[in-house]
Short mmCIF file of C-alpha atoms in Angstrom, two decimals:
data_model
loop_
_atom_site.label_atom_id
_atom_site.label_comp_id
_atom_site.label_asym_id
_atom_site.label_seq_id
_atom_site.Cartn_x
_atom_site.Cartn_y
_atom_site.Cartn_z
CA MET A 1 -10.47 -49.51 19.20
CA SER A 2 -8.14 -51.19 21.63
CA LEU A 3 -6.24 -49.41 24.35
CA ARG A 4 -2.62 -48.86 23.42
CA LYS A 5 -1.28 -50.39 26.60
CA GLN A 6 0.48 -53.65 27.32
CA TRP A 7 -1.70 -56.54 28.53
CA ARG A 8 -1.32 -57.65 32.16
CA ASP A 9 -2.36 -61.04 33.50
CA LEU A 10 -5.72 -60.85 35.23
CA ASP A 11 -4.76 -62.30 38.60
CA ARG A 12 -4.68 -61.36 42.27
CA SER A 13 -1.29 -59.67 42.04
CA THR A 14 -2.59 -57.37 39.30
CA VAL A 15 -5.63 -56.52 41.43
CA ARG A 16 -3.39 -55.74 44.42
CA SER A 17 -1.14 -53.48 42.35
CA ALA A 18 -3.96 -51.65 40.53
CA PRO A 19 -4.30 -47.99 41.53
CA ASP A 20 -7.42 -47.15 43.54
CA ARG A 21 -8.72 -44.79 40.85
CA TYR A 22 -11.35 -44.65 38.16
CA ALA A 23 -10.24 -46.12 34.85
CA LEU A 24 -11.36 -47.32 31.48
CA TYR A 25 -10.27 -50.94 31.28
CA GLU A 26 -10.14 -53.52 28.50
CA VAL A 27 -10.40 -57.27 29.06
CA GLY A 28 -8.82 -59.88 26.82
CA ASP A 29 -8.60 -63.65 26.57
CA ASP A 30 -5.39 -65.72 26.71
CA ASN A 31 -4.63 -64.82 23.09
CA GLY A 32 -5.02 -61.08 23.70
CA THR A 33 -8.31 -60.89 21.83
CA SER A 34 -10.41 -58.06 23.26
CA LEU A 35 -13.56 -59.24 25.02
CA GLY A 36 -14.84 -55.78 25.90
CA VAL A 37 -14.32 -52.65 27.95
CA GLY A 38 -15.61 -51.21 31.18
CA ILE A 39 -15.22 -48.34 33.60
CA GLY A 40 -15.08 -48.06 37.36
CA VAL A 41 -12.80 -47.98 40.35
CA LEU A 42 -10.10 -50.26 39.01
CA PRO A 43 -9.44 -52.68 41.91
CA ASP A 44 -13.19 -53.16 42.47
CA GLU A 45 -13.82 -53.90 38.80
CA LEU A 46 -10.86 -56.29 38.60
CA ARG A 47 -12.10 -58.19 41.67
CA GLU A 48 -15.50 -58.57 39.95
CA LEU A 49 -13.79 -59.83 36.81
CA LEU A 50 -11.85 -62.45 38.76
CA ALA A 51 -14.89 -63.60 40.72
CA TYR A 52 -17.64 -63.43 38.09
CA GLY A 53 -15.99 -63.03 34.68
CA GLU A 54 -17.19 -59.46 34.19
CA GLY A 55 -17.22 -56.19 36.05
CA SER A 56 -20.33 -54.32 37.10
CA ASN A 57 -19.74 -51.70 34.37
CA PHE A 58 -18.38 -54.07 31.69
CA HIS A 59 -19.56 -53.86 28.08
CA SER A 60 -18.90 -57.03 26.10
CA ALA A 61 -17.61 -56.59 22.56
CA VAL A 62 -18.18 -60.22 21.50
CA ASP A 63 -20.88 -62.85 21.63
CA ALA A 64 -20.76 -64.51 25.06
CA ASP A 65 -20.87 -68.01 23.52
CA ALA A 66 -17.90 -67.25 21.26
CA ALA A 67 -15.85 -65.37 23.86
CA GLY A 68 -12.85 -66.77 25.62
CA GLU A 69 -12.37 -66.48 29.35
CA PRO A 70 -11.07 -63.18 30.75
CA ALA A 71 -7.33 -63.65 31.27
CA LYS A 72 -5.74 -60.29 30.45
CA VAL A 73 -6.45 -56.68 31.31
CA ARG A 74 -5.14 -53.24 30.45
CA TRP A 75 -6.34 -49.82 31.49
CA GLU A 76 -6.24 -46.06 31.11
CA LEU A 77 -6.46 -44.16 34.40
CA THR A 78 -8.90 -41.27 34.54
CA THR A 79 -9.35 -38.25 36.76
CA SER A 80 -12.99 -38.94 37.66
CA LYS A 81 -16.06 -41.06 36.92
CA SER A 82 -17.23 -38.56 34.29
CA HIS A 83 -13.81 -38.65 32.61
CA ALA A 84 -14.03 -42.47 32.51
CA GLU A 85 -17.55 -42.24 31.04
CA ASN A 86 -16.31 -39.83 28.35
CA LEU A 87 -13.44 -42.16 27.41
CA LEU A 88 -15.86 -45.08 27.23
CA ALA A 89 -18.17 -43.11 24.92
CA GLU A 90 -15.19 -42.24 22.69
CA HIS A 91 -14.04 -45.86 22.72
CA ARG A 92 -17.48 -47.13 21.69
CA ASP A 93 -17.70 -44.58 18.85
CA ASP A 94 -14.47 -45.85 17.22
#
């Protein structure tokens, strides 16, 4: 299941504008193909994605050798870490 949100470019301006809240986020390549999902404090996770290609709580949905580079991101804000964990569990069950 993909998040029903519009993709945003994964760049510094997106990181700067991201709310400082927990979120479930989805990462995509240049074509908008989903590479996986993760949870965490959104700006922190996006900084990790920019620097290292994945966040600390990122779960890849594709084979690393076949995956494109992270270029897009979209997210669903949550009310807490446990809410984000619940959304991730639901997302993985779909």
